[in-house]
Coordinates of C-alpha atoms and ligand atoms in Angstrom, one line a residue:
M1 CA -227.6 114.7 -32.7
T2 CA -227.9 118.4 -33.1
I3 CA -229.9 118.8 -29.9
T4 CA -227.3 116.9 -27.9
G5 CA -224.6 119.0 -29.5
V6 CA -226.3 122.3 -28.6
R7 CA -226.9 121.1 -25.0
G8 CA -223.3 120.0 -24.8
E9 CA -222.1 123.5 -25.8
E10 CA -224.5 125.1 -23.4
R11 CA -223.2 123.0 -20.6
S12 CA -219.5 123.7 -21.5
D13 CA -220.4 127.4 -21.6
F14 CA -222.0 127.1 -18.3
T15 CA -219.0 125.3 -16.8
K16 CA -216.7 127.8 -18.2
Q17 CA -218.6 130.6 -16.5
E18 CA -218.8 128.6 -13.4
G19 CA -215.0 128.0 -13.5
K20 CA -214.4 131.7 -14.0
R21 CA -216.6 132.5 -11.0
L22 CA -214.7 129.9 -8.9
R23 CA -211.4 131.3 -9.9
Q24 CA -212.5 134.8 -9.1
R25 CA -213.8 133.7 -5.7
S26 CA -210.6 132.0 -4.9
L27 CA -208.5 135.0 -6.0
A28 CA -210.7 137.3 -3.9
L29 CA -210.1 135.1 -0.9
L30 CA -206.4 135.0 -1.5
G31 CA -206.4 138.8 -1.9
S32 CA -208.2 139.4 1.3
L33 CA -205.8 137.0 3.1
L34 CA -202.8 138.8 1.7
H35 CA -204.2 142.3 2.4
P36 CA -202.9 142.6 6.0
V37 CA -199.4 141.6 5.0
R38 CA -199.3 143.5 1.7
V39 CA -196.4 145.8 2.6
R40 CA -194.3 142.7 3.4
V41 CA -195.5 141.1 0.1
Y42 CA -194.3 144.1 -1.9
W43 CA -190.8 144.3 -0.4
T44 CA -190.5 140.6 -0.6
L45 CA -191.2 140.8 -4.3
V46 CA -188.5 143.5 -4.7
I47 CA -186.0 141.4 -2.8
V48 CA -186.6 138.3 -5.0
V49 CA -186.3 140.4 -8.1
I50 CA -182.9 141.8 -7.0
S51 CA -181.7 138.3 -5.9
T52 CA -182.7 136.7 -9.2
A53 CA -181.1 139.5 -11.2
A54 CA -177.9 139.1 -9.3
Q55 CA -178.0 135.4 -9.9
V56 CA -178.6 135.8 -13.6
A57 CA -175.7 138.3 -13.9
G58 CA -173.2 135.4 -13.1
P59 CA -172.7 133.9 -16.6
T60 CA -172.4 137.3 -18.3
L61 CA -169.7 138.3 -15.8
L62 CA -167.9 135.0 -16.6
A63 CA -168.1 135.8 -20.3
L64 CA -166.6 139.2 -19.6
G65 CA -163.9 137.7 -17.5
I66 CA -162.8 135.2 -20.1
D67 CA -163.1 137.4 -23.2
Q68 CA -162.0 140.8 -21.8
G69 CA -160.2 140.1 -18.5
L70 CA -158.2 137.1 -19.7
T71 CA -157.2 138.8 -22.9
Q72 CA -155.9 141.8 -21.0
V73 CA -153.9 139.4 -18.8
V74 CA -152.4 137.5 -21.7
T75 CA -151.7 140.4 -24.1
N76 CA -150.9 143.3 -21.7
H77 CA -150.2 141.6 -18.4
N78 CA -152.9 143.8 -17.1
W79 CA -154.6 142.1 -14.1
L80 CA -156.9 144.9 -13.1
P81 CA -160.0 144.1 -15.4
A82 CA -159.8 140.4 -14.4
Q83 CA -159.6 141.3 -10.7
L84 CA -162.5 143.8 -11.0
I85 CA -164.7 141.2 -12.8
V86 CA -163.9 138.5 -10.3
A87 CA -164.8 140.9 -7.4
A88 CA -168.1 141.8 -9.2
Y89 CA -168.8 138.1 -9.7
V90 CA -168.2 137.4 -6.0
L91 CA -170.3 140.4 -5.0
T92 CA -173.3 139.5 -7.1
A93 CA -173.1 135.9 -5.8
I94 CA -173.1 137.1 -2.1
T95 CA -175.9 139.6 -2.9
S96 CA -178.0 136.9 -4.5
A97 CA -177.5 134.4 -1.7
S98 CA -178.2 136.9 1.2
M99 CA -181.2 138.3 -0.6
M100 CA -182.4 134.8 -1.1
A101 CA -182.1 134.1 2.6
I102 CA -184.2 137.2 3.5
Y103 CA -186.7 136.2 0.8
M104 CA -187.1 132.7 2.2
R105 CA -187.7 133.9 5.7
S106 CA -190.0 136.7 4.6
S107 CA -192.1 134.4 2.4
A108 CA -192.4 132.0 5.3
V109 CA -193.7 134.8 7.6
I110 CA -196.3 135.7 4.9
S111 CA -197.5 132.1 4.5
Q112 CA -197.8 131.6 8.2
S113 CA -199.8 134.7 8.6
V114 CA -202.1 133.8 5.7
L115 CA -202.6 130.3 7.0
L116 CA -203.4 131.3 10.6
D117 CA -205.8 133.9 9.4
L118 CA -207.5 131.3 7.1
R119 CA -207.7 128.7 9.9
E120 CA -209.4 131.2 12.2
R121 CA -211.7 132.4 9.5
V122 CA -212.8 128.9 8.6
F123 CA -213.4 128.0 12.2
A124 CA -215.3 131.1 13.1
H125 CA -217.3 131.0 9.9
T126 CA -218.3 127.3 10.2
Q127 CA -219.3 127.8 13.8
N128 CA -221.5 130.8 12.9
L129 CA -223.4 129.0 10.1
S130 CA -227.0 128.1 10.8
M131 CA -228.3 124.7 11.7
S132 CA -229.6 124.2 8.2
F133 CA -226.0 124.2 7.0
H134 CA -224.8 121.8 9.6
E135 CA -227.7 119.4 9.1
N136 CA -226.9 119.2 5.4
Y137 CA -223.1 119.4 5.2
T138 CA -221.6 116.2 6.5
S139 CA -219.1 116.5 9.4
G140 CA -216.6 114.7 7.3
R141 CA -216.7 117.5 4.7
V142 CA -216.5 120.2 7.4
I143 CA -213.4 118.4 8.9
A144 CA -211.8 118.1 5.4
R145 CA -212.1 121.8 4.9
Q146 CA -210.3 122.6 8.2
T147 CA -207.7 119.8 7.9
S148 CA -206.7 118.5 4.5
D149 CA -207.7 121.5 2.4
I150 CA -205.8 123.9 4.7
E151 CA -202.9 121.5 4.8
T152 CA -202.7 121.5 1.0
L153 CA -202.7 125.3 1.0
R154 CA -199.9 125.1 3.6
E155 CA -197.8 122.9 1.3
L156 CA -198.2 125.4 -1.5
L157 CA -197.5 128.5 0.6
D158 CA -194.6 127.0 2.4
G159 CA -192.6 126.0 -0.6
G160 CA -194.6 125.9 -3.8
I161 CA -195.6 129.5 -4.4
S162 CA -192.2 131.1 -3.7
N163 CA -190.4 128.5 -5.9
L164 CA -193.0 128.9 -8.6
F165 CA -192.6 132.6 -8.6
R166 CA -188.8 132.5 -8.4
G167 CA -188.8 129.9 -11.2
I168 CA -190.8 132.0 -13.6
L169 CA -188.7 135.1 -12.7
L170 CA -185.5 133.1 -13.2
M171 CA -186.6 131.8 -16.6
T172 CA -187.6 135.3 -17.8
F173 CA -184.4 137.0 -16.6
T174 CA -182.3 134.2 -18.1
A175 CA -183.9 134.4 -21.5
A176 CA -183.6 138.2 -21.4
A177 CA -179.9 138.0 -20.4
L178 CA -179.3 135.6 -23.2
I179 CA -181.0 137.7 -25.8
A180 CA -179.0 140.8 -24.6
L181 CA -175.7 138.9 -24.6
D182 CA -176.1 137.1 -27.9
P183 CA -179.4 137.2 -29.8
S184 CA -178.5 134.4 -32.2
S185 CA -177.8 132.0 -29.4
A186 CA -181.3 132.7 -28.1
I187 CA -182.9 131.4 -31.3
P188 CA -182.7 127.6 -30.4
L189 CA -184.2 128.5 -27.0
L190 CA -187.1 130.4 -28.6
V191 CA -187.7 127.5 -31.0
A192 CA -187.6 125.1 -28.1
L193 CA -190.4 127.0 -26.4
I194 CA -192.8 125.7 -29.0
P195 CA -192.6 121.9 -28.1
C196 CA -192.3 123.0 -24.4
Y197 CA -195.6 124.9 -24.8
F198 CA -197.4 121.9 -26.3
L199 CA -195.9 119.4 -23.8
T200 CA -196.9 121.6 -20.9
R201 CA -200.4 122.2 -22.2
W202 CA -200.9 118.5 -22.6
F203 CA -199.6 118.0 -19.1
S204 CA -201.7 120.7 -17.6
D205 CA -204.9 119.5 -19.3
T206 CA -204.4 115.8 -18.4
S207 CA -203.1 116.4 -14.9
K208 CA -206.0 118.7 -14.0
K209 CA -208.4 115.8 -14.6
Q210 CA -206.2 113.3 -12.8
F211 CA -205.4 115.5 -9.8
R212 CA -209.1 116.1 -9.4
E213 CA -209.7 112.4 -9.5
A214 CA -207.0 111.8 -6.9
R215 CA -208.4 114.5 -4.6
T216 CA -212.0 113.2 -4.9
F217 CA -210.7 109.7 -3.9
S218 CA -208.7 111.1 -1.0
A219 CA -211.7 113.1 0.3
R220 CA -213.8 109.9 0.0
L221 CA -211.3 108.1 2.2
I222 CA -211.6 110.8 4.9
V223 CA -215.4 110.9 4.8
Q224 CA -215.6 107.1 5.1
F225 CA -213.2 107.2 8.0
V226 CA -215.0 109.9 9.8
E227 CA -218.4 108.3 9.3
T228 CA -217.2 104.9 10.5
M229 CA -215.6 106.4 13.6
T230 CA -218.5 108.7 14.5
G231 CA -220.9 105.7 14.0
I232 CA -218.6 103.2 15.7
R233 CA -221.3 102.0 18.0
A234 CA -223.6 101.1 15.2
V235 CA -220.7 99.6 13.3
K236 CA -220.0 97.3 16.3
A237 CA -223.6 96.6 17.0
F238 CA -224.3 95.5 13.4
R239 CA -220.9 93.9 12.9
R240 CA -220.2 96.1 9.9
E241 CA -216.4 95.9 10.4
E242 CA -215.8 93.4 7.6
R243 CA -218.0 95.2 5.1
N244 CA -216.5 98.5 6.0
E245 CA -213.0 97.1 5.6
K246 CA -213.8 95.9 2.2
S247 CA -215.3 99.2 1.0
Y248 CA -212.5 101.1 2.6
A249 CA -210.0 98.8 0.8
L250 CA -211.8 99.5 -2.5
A251 CA -211.6 103.3 -1.8
V252 CA -207.9 102.9 -1.1
D253 CA -207.4 101.0 -4.3
D254 CA -209.1 103.8 -6.3
Y255 CA -206.9 106.3 -4.6
R256 CA -203.8 104.3 -5.3
E257 CA -204.8 103.9 -9.0
A258 CA -205.4 107.6 -9.3
N259 CA -202.0 108.4 -7.8
R260 CA -200.3 105.9 -10.1
K261 CA -201.8 107.7 -13.1
V262 CA -200.5 111.0 -11.7
I263 CA -197.0 109.6 -11.2
R264 CA -197.0 108.1 -14.7
L265 CA -197.9 111.5 -16.1
F266 CA -194.9 113.1 -14.4
G267 CA -192.9 110.2 -15.7
T268 CA -193.6 111.4 -19.2
Y269 CA -193.6 115.2 -18.7
D270 CA -190.3 115.4 -16.8
P271 CA -188.1 113.3 -19.2
G272 CA -189.9 115.1 -22.1
L273 CA -188.6 118.4 -20.8
K274 CA -185.2 117.0 -20.3
V275 CA -185.0 115.8 -23.9
I276 CA -186.0 119.2 -25.2
G277 CA -183.4 120.8 -22.9
V278 CA -180.6 118.5 -24.1
F279 CA -181.4 119.1 -27.8
T280 CA -181.6 122.9 -27.3
L281 CA -178.2 122.8 -25.5
A282 CA -176.7 120.8 -28.3
A283 CA -178.0 123.2 -30.9
V284 CA -176.6 126.2 -29.0
L285 CA -173.3 124.5 -28.6
I286 CA -173.0 123.4 -32.3
L287 CA -174.1 126.7 -33.7
G288 CA -171.8 128.6 -31.3
S289 CA -168.8 126.4 -32.1
F290 CA -169.2 127.2 -35.8
R291 CA -169.3 130.9 -35.0
V292 CA -166.4 130.7 -32.6
A293 CA -164.4 128.9 -35.3
N294 CA -165.3 131.7 -37.8
G295 CA -164.3 134.3 -35.3
A296 CA -167.9 135.6 -35.1
M297 CA -168.2 134.8 -31.4
D298 CA -166.0 134.8 -28.4
V299 CA -165.5 131.7 -26.3
G300 CA -166.6 133.4 -23.1
V301 CA -169.9 134.3 -24.8
L302 CA -170.4 130.7 -25.9
L303 CA -169.8 129.5 -22.4
A304 CA -172.3 132.0 -21.0
A305 CA -174.9 131.1 -23.7
V306 CA -174.5 127.4 -22.8
L307 CA -174.9 128.2 -19.0
Y308 CA -178.0 130.3 -19.7
T309 CA -179.6 127.7 -21.8
R310 CA -179.1 125.0 -19.2
R311 CA -180.3 127.3 -16.4
F312 CA -183.4 128.1 -18.4
F313 CA -184.6 124.5 -18.3
E314 CA -183.7 123.9 -14.6
P315 CA -186.6 125.8 -13.0
M316 CA -188.9 124.3 -15.6
E317 CA -188.7 120.8 -14.1
E318 CA -189.3 122.4 -10.7
L319 CA -192.3 124.3 -12.1
A320 CA -193.8 121.0 -13.2
M321 CA -193.3 119.6 -9.7
F322 CA -195.0 122.6 -8.1
Y323 CA -197.7 122.5 -10.7
N324 CA -199.0 119.5 -8.7
S325 CA -199.2 121.4 -5.4
F326 CA -200.5 124.4 -7.2
Q327 CA -203.4 122.4 -8.7
N328 CA -204.2 120.8 -5.4
A329 CA -204.1 124.1 -3.6
S330 CA -206.3 125.9 -6.1
S331 CA -209.0 123.3 -5.8
A332 CA -208.6 123.4 -2.0
L333 CA -208.9 127.2 -2.2
E334 CA -212.1 126.8 -4.3
K335 CA -213.6 124.5 -1.7
V336 CA -212.6 126.7 1.3
S337 CA -213.8 129.9 -0.4
G338 CA -217.0 128.1 -1.3
M339 CA -217.6 127.3 2.4
L340 CA -216.7 130.8 3.4
E341 CA -219.2 132.0 0.9
E342 CA -222.0 130.2 2.7
Q343 CA -224.2 132.6 4.5
P344 CA -226.0 131.9 7.7
S345 CA -229.7 131.4 6.8
V346 CA -230.7 132.7 10.1
T347 CA -229.3 136.2 10.7
E348 CA -229.6 139.0 13.2
P349 CA -231.2 142.1 11.8
A350 CA -229.2 145.3 11.4
N351 CA -231.3 147.1 14.1
P352 CA -232.4 144.3 16.5
V353 CA -235.1 144.8 19.1
H354 CA -233.9 144.3 22.6
L355 CA -235.9 142.4 25.1
A356 CA -234.5 143.0 28.6
H357 CA -237.3 141.3 30.6
P358 CA -239.0 138.7 28.5
Q359 CA -242.3 137.4 29.8
G360 CA -242.4 134.2 27.7
K361 CA -245.5 134.6 25.6
L362 CA -245.1 132.6 22.4
D363 CA -247.1 132.9 19.2
F364 CA -247.1 131.0 16.0
S365 CA -249.3 132.7 13.4
H366 CA -249.9 131.0 10.1
V367 CA -246.5 129.4 10.2
R368 CA -245.6 127.4 7.1
F369 CA -242.2 125.6 7.1
G370 CA -240.2 122.9 5.2
Y371 CA -236.6 122.0 5.4
N372 CA -236.4 122.2 1.6
D373 CA -238.7 123.2 -1.2
S374 CA -239.9 119.7 -1.9
A375 CA -241.6 118.8 1.4
V376 CA -243.7 120.9 3.7
V377 CA -243.4 119.8 7.3
L378 CA -245.7 122.4 9.0
P379 CA -248.4 123.5 6.5
D380 CA -250.1 126.2 8.5
L381 CA -249.6 126.3 12.2
D382 CA -251.4 128.6 14.6
L383 CA -250.5 128.3 18.2
H384 CA -250.6 130.7 21.1
I385 CA -248.8 129.9 24.3
L386 CA -249.3 132.1 27.4
A387 CA -246.4 133.2 29.5
G388 CA -245.6 130.7 32.2
Q389 CA -247.6 127.9 30.6
T390 CA -246.2 124.3 30.6
I391 CA -247.0 122.7 27.3
A392 CA -246.5 119.0 26.5
V393 CA -246.3 118.0 22.9
V394 CA -246.9 114.4 21.9
G395 CA -247.5 112.8 18.5
T396 CA -246.2 110.1 16.1
T397 CA -242.7 110.0 14.9
G398 CA -242.1 112.5 12.2
A399 CA -245.1 114.6 13.1
G400 CA -243.1 117.8 13.3
K401 CA -242.6 118.1 17.1
S402 CA -238.8 118.7 16.9
T403 CA -239.4 121.0 14.0
L404 CA -241.8 123.1 16.1
A405 CA -239.1 123.3 18.8
K406 CA -236.4 124.3 16.4
L407 CA -238.6 127.1 15.1
V408 CA -239.1 128.4 18.7
A409 CA -235.3 128.3 19.3
R410 CA -234.9 130.0 15.9
F411 CA -232.6 127.4 14.5
Y412 CA -234.6 128.0 11.4
D413 CA -237.0 130.7 10.2
P414 CA -240.4 129.9 8.9
T415 CA -241.0 129.9 5.2
S416 CA -244.0 132.2 5.8
G417 CA -245.9 133.4 8.8
T418 CA -244.2 134.5 12.1
V419 CA -243.0 133.0 15.4
S420 CA -242.9 135.6 18.1
L421 CA -241.9 136.0 21.7
D422 CA -243.8 138.6 23.7
G423 CA -245.3 139.9 20.4
I424 CA -241.9 140.4 18.8
D425 CA -241.0 138.5 15.7
L426 CA -238.0 136.3 16.5
R427 CA -236.4 137.6 13.3
E428 CA -236.4 141.1 14.8
L429 CA -235.0 140.1 18.1
A430 CA -231.4 140.6 19.2
N431 CA -229.5 137.3 19.1
A432 CA -228.1 137.6 22.6
D433 CA -231.5 138.3 24.1
L434 CA -233.0 135.4 22.1
R435 CA -230.4 133.0 23.3
R436 CA -230.8 134.1 26.9
A437 CA -234.6 133.9 26.8
I438 CA -235.0 130.6 25.0
V439 CA -233.0 127.4 25.8
M440 CA -233.5 124.1 24.2
V441 CA -232.3 120.8 25.7
T442 CA -232.3 117.8 23.4
Q443 CA -231.8 114.1 23.8
E444 CA -228.2 114.5 22.5
S445 CA -226.7 116.0 25.7
Y446 CA -223.3 116.9 24.4
L447 CA -220.5 117.3 27.0
F448 CA -217.4 119.4 26.2
S449 CA -214.0 118.4 27.4
G450 CA -213.6 119.8 30.9
S451 CA -214.9 119.1 34.4
V452 CA -218.5 118.4 35.4
A453 CA -218.7 121.8 37.0
D454 CA -217.4 123.4 33.7
N455 CA -220.1 121.6 31.8
I456 CA -222.9 122.8 34.0
G457 CA -221.4 126.3 34.2
L458 CA -221.7 126.5 30.4
G459 CA -225.3 127.6 30.9
K460 CA -224.3 130.8 32.6
P461 CA -221.1 132.8 32.0
N462 CA -219.2 133.4 35.3
A463 CA -221.4 131.1 37.3
T464 CA -220.1 130.6 40.9
F465 CA -219.5 127.1 42.2
D466 CA -222.4 127.5 44.6
E467 CA -224.7 128.2 41.7
V468 CA -223.4 125.2 39.9
K469 CA -224.1 123.0 42.9
Q470 CA -227.6 124.5 43.5
A471 CA -228.4 123.7 39.9
A472 CA -227.2 120.1 40.2
I473 CA -229.2 119.7 43.4
A474 CA -232.3 121.1 41.8
V475 CA -232.4 118.6 38.9
G476 CA -231.3 115.7 41.1
A477 CA -227.7 115.3 39.7
H478 CA -225.8 116.2 42.9
D479 CA -225.8 112.7 44.4
F480 CA -224.3 110.9 41.4
I481 CA -221.8 113.7 40.9
M482 CA -220.6 113.3 44.5
R483 CA -220.0 109.6 43.8
L484 CA -217.7 110.5 40.9
P485 CA -213.9 110.1 41.6
E486 CA -213.3 113.8 41.9
G487 CA -216.9 115.1 42.4
Y488 CA -217.5 118.3 40.5
D489 CA -213.9 118.4 39.3
T490 CA -214.1 115.1 37.5
D491 CA -213.0 115.4 33.9
V492 CA -215.8 114.1 31.8
N493 CA -213.5 112.7 29.1
K494 CA -211.2 110.8 31.5
R495 CA -211.7 107.2 32.5
G496 CA -213.9 107.2 35.6
G497 CA -215.5 110.4 34.5
R498 CA -217.3 108.8 31.7
L499 CA -221.0 109.3 32.2
S500 CA -224.0 107.2 31.3
A501 CA -226.6 108.7 28.9
G502 CA -229.0 109.4 31.8
Q503 CA -226.2 111.1 33.8
R504 CA -225.3 113.2 30.8
Q505 CA -228.9 114.2 30.5
L506 CA -229.1 115.3 34.1
L507 CA -226.0 117.5 33.5
S508 CA -227.6 119.1 30.6
F509 CA -230.7 119.8 32.7
A510 CA -228.5 121.4 35.3
R511 CA -226.9 123.4 32.5
A512 CA -230.4 124.6 31.4
F513 CA -231.4 125.3 35.0
I514 CA -228.4 127.5 35.7
A515 CA -229.1 129.4 32.4
D516 CA -232.5 130.3 33.9
P517 CA -234.3 130.9 30.5
T518 CA -237.8 132.4 30.2
V519 CA -238.7 129.7 27.7
L520 CA -237.4 126.2 28.2
I521 CA -237.8 123.5 25.5
L522 CA -237.1 119.9 26.3
D523 CA -237.0 117.7 23.2
E524 CA -237.2 114.1 24.4
A525 CA -234.9 115.2 27.0
T526 CA -236.1 112.7 29.6
A527 CA -236.0 109.7 27.4
S528 CA -232.7 108.3 28.8
L529 CA -233.7 108.5 32.4
D530 CA -234.9 105.5 34.4
I531 CA -238.2 105.9 36.2
P532 CA -236.8 106.9 39.7
S533 CA -234.5 109.5 38.2
E534 CA -237.2 110.7 36.0
R535 CA -239.3 111.1 39.1
L536 CA -236.5 113.0 40.7
V537 CA -236.1 115.2 37.6
Q538 CA -239.8 115.7 37.6
Q539 CA -239.7 117.0 41.1
G540 CA -236.9 119.3 39.9
L541 CA -238.7 120.1 36.8
Q542 CA -241.8 121.2 38.6
T543 CA -239.8 123.8 40.6
L544 CA -237.8 124.6 37.5
L545 CA -240.9 125.2 35.3
A546 CA -242.9 127.0 38.0
D547 CA -242.4 130.5 36.6
R548 CA -241.4 130.0 33.0
T549 CA -242.9 129.0 29.7
A550 CA -242.0 125.4 28.9
I551 CA -242.5 123.1 25.9
I552 CA -241.9 119.5 26.7
I553 CA -241.8 117.0 23.9
A554 CA -242.1 113.5 25.3
H555 CA -243.0 110.0 24.3
R556 CA -243.6 109.0 27.9
L557 CA -247.0 110.0 29.0
S558 CA -245.8 110.2 32.7
T559 CA -244.0 113.4 31.8
V560 CA -247.1 114.8 30.4
S561 CA -249.0 114.9 33.7
I562 CA -247.1 118.0 34.9
A563 CA -248.2 120.0 31.9
D564 CA -251.0 122.6 31.9
R565 CA -251.8 121.9 28.4
V566 CA -251.2 119.0 25.9
L567 CA -250.9 119.3 22.2
V568 CA -251.2 116.2 20.0
M569 CA -249.5 116.6 16.6
E570 CA -249.8 114.7 13.4
H571 CA -248.5 115.5 10.0
G572 CA -247.5 118.9 11.1
E573 CA -250.9 119.8 12.4
I574 CA -252.2 120.1 16.0
I575 CA -255.1 117.7 16.1
E576 CA -255.8 117.9 19.8
D577 CA -255.3 120.7 22.3
G578 CA -256.4 120.8 25.9
T579 CA -255.6 120.1 29.6
P580 CA -254.4 116.6 30.3
E581 CA -257.6 115.8 32.1
E582 CA -259.8 117.1 29.2
L583 CA -257.9 115.0 26.7
I584 CA -257.9 111.9 28.8
E585 CA -261.6 112.1 29.3
G586 CA -262.2 112.8 25.6
T587 CA -262.4 110.3 22.8
G588 CA -259.5 111.5 20.8
K589 CA -256.1 110.1 20.0
F590 CA -254.6 111.1 23.4
A591 CA -257.3 109.3 25.3
S592 CA -256.6 106.1 23.5
L593 CA -252.9 106.5 23.9
H594 CA -253.4 107.1 27.5
T595 CA -255.6 104.1 28.0
A596 CA -253.1 101.9 26.3
W597 CA -250.3 103.3 28.4
R598 CA -252.2 102.8 31.7
D599 CA -253.1 99.2 30.7
S600 CA -249.4 98.5 30.0
L601 CA -248.5 99.7 33.5
A602 CA -251.2 97.5 35.1
Ligands
ATP1 N1 -232.8 118.5 8.8 C1 -233.9 118.1 8.2 N2 -233.9 118.1 6.8 C2 -234.9 117.7 6.1 N3 -236.0 117.2 6.6 C3 -236.1 117.0 7.9 C4 -235.0 117.5 8.8 N4 -235.4 117.2 10.1 C5 -236.6 116.6 10.0 N5 -237.0 116.5 8.7 C6 -238.3 116.0 8.3 O1 -239.3 116.8 8.9 C7 -240.4 115.9 9.4 C8 -240.7 116.2 10.9 O2 -239.5 115.9 11.6 P1 -239.4 116.1 13.2 O3 -238.0 115.9 13.6 O4 -240.0 117.5 13.5 O5 -240.4 115.0 13.8 P2 -240.7 114.7 15.3 O6 -242.1 114.9 15.5 O7 -239.8 115.4 16.2 O8 -240.4 113.1 15.3 P3 -239.7 112.2 16.5 O9 -240.8 111.9 17.4 O10 -239.3 111.0 15.7 O11 -238.6 113.0 17.0 C9 -240.0 114.5 9.1 O12 -240.7 114.1 8.0 C10 -238.5 114.6 8.8 O13 -238.2 113.7 7.8
MG2 MG1 -238.1 114.8 17.4

């Protein structure tokens, strides 16, 4: 029992600290977002203070009008004080309204600026994060950050925060005005604050839990939707529709139930506040009536006290409403700031080495690597590739071939040891030079919206149309492109411009060709091509690979024949290394693979 107790306390200590850290992180982000518009924030604050003060002056002026102005009219037929007071009343009302208009506009400008800034930051930051982040953080979560989280913040900024602030200001000023006008009428109000405090605390504690639950369920809905739609082919192929519908319906039910709880909570809090408000008002009225009857209080002051008391509770209901969006937004802010806190694991050094004319010599020395601490993928890799060499890498599934390629492209850094290009550690190399020197083409040949020519031209900034065409001819893509409805101008996302997997692959070859890298990595990049187009590509490849270093990862042994050297990998180690002829003639794994392959062709 004691042990659990101690652990429980430790944990709550830990979560308290963690909560504090999260809040600080969120506030720091908010501060940095507000920094560029801080001057506007300051004068907007001044304006709202003036507007609220003018608004609060109303009942006091009414009291003055009734008690002083009216008395003067009745007793002395002197209209002047009453006229002055009415003029002042109108003036404060106009001031308050016009200041309020300026305040609304100005706070909208602030919220727009903050949101656009945040959107840009989230986009740029997510894009800059390393592969390790993107391979671990599901796309649904990334999308939720950029969409629903920012949307929640928008709701808060667009209405919530200015109303929240104005509400608090209004309550403070109203209470202050009441105390200044007639301290004894303020007593019921001060007493009412006690139940208000407990009610609000109960509400805030309970709602925090329930809002979090509601948000978790809503995020789950998004993730499930994104996953189903991105995997729609697998969904159809395995007829998962019905099962997905059921699990989606369950998630919807959970979400509905969570929302129902939240609504029920408001259903208690809101009337609770109203009841407290009504009792307080009644107390002020009864106490005041006695004092008026005794001549201890003027009627005007009683009217003002009643108005103030009512006004005091008005924003409170509003505050409860905005508490909702405030809670949502603060958790959204926590998540967004958490993502902005993620640092790229692969970074450019402060003083990078520039490599204007790379030769293409690659060296792995004592490279150890794992995606996480628990499993080592490459235990100790030593590999030296001469400039201009064409290397074929074969091996069983999961042997570490793609991992080797990702290390060359510096999507990851080794845990220990070094990967270097022309003797320079990749970690020292300038990013721009690295990306120009080393290009990796994978099986997933992603096409961006735009024309065929745009997609090929992506490989080289400011490529001319002629260069694009030459690249397409070199890799054997020109013929099929000419058969598309609008040739090179065909939109790849429009009907008719939709390409097959093999065609997409040819385009990504052309993209790599035009980029003209010193080191080219093809990871299973020929897998979707039929034999004739693979032959075509191979002819193109041979000219393409002539004067550059190439690493070709392939399951098809036909691709291997154009290599100068073949590596056979297993469990993260190179178990065979030699020319294709040497390995075929040997007795190793490659020889047996090759025999099996040749037999299958026969
Ligand atoms: N992003 C990742 N996070 C964690 N582990 C990974 C990740 N990518 C790959 N692995 C693990 O690393 C090992 C090597 O994977 P790798 O992709 O390099 O294999 P491969 O040789 O390319 O296989 P294949 O022929 O199937 O493409 C596998 O055991 C795999 O489970
Ligand atoms: Mg692979």
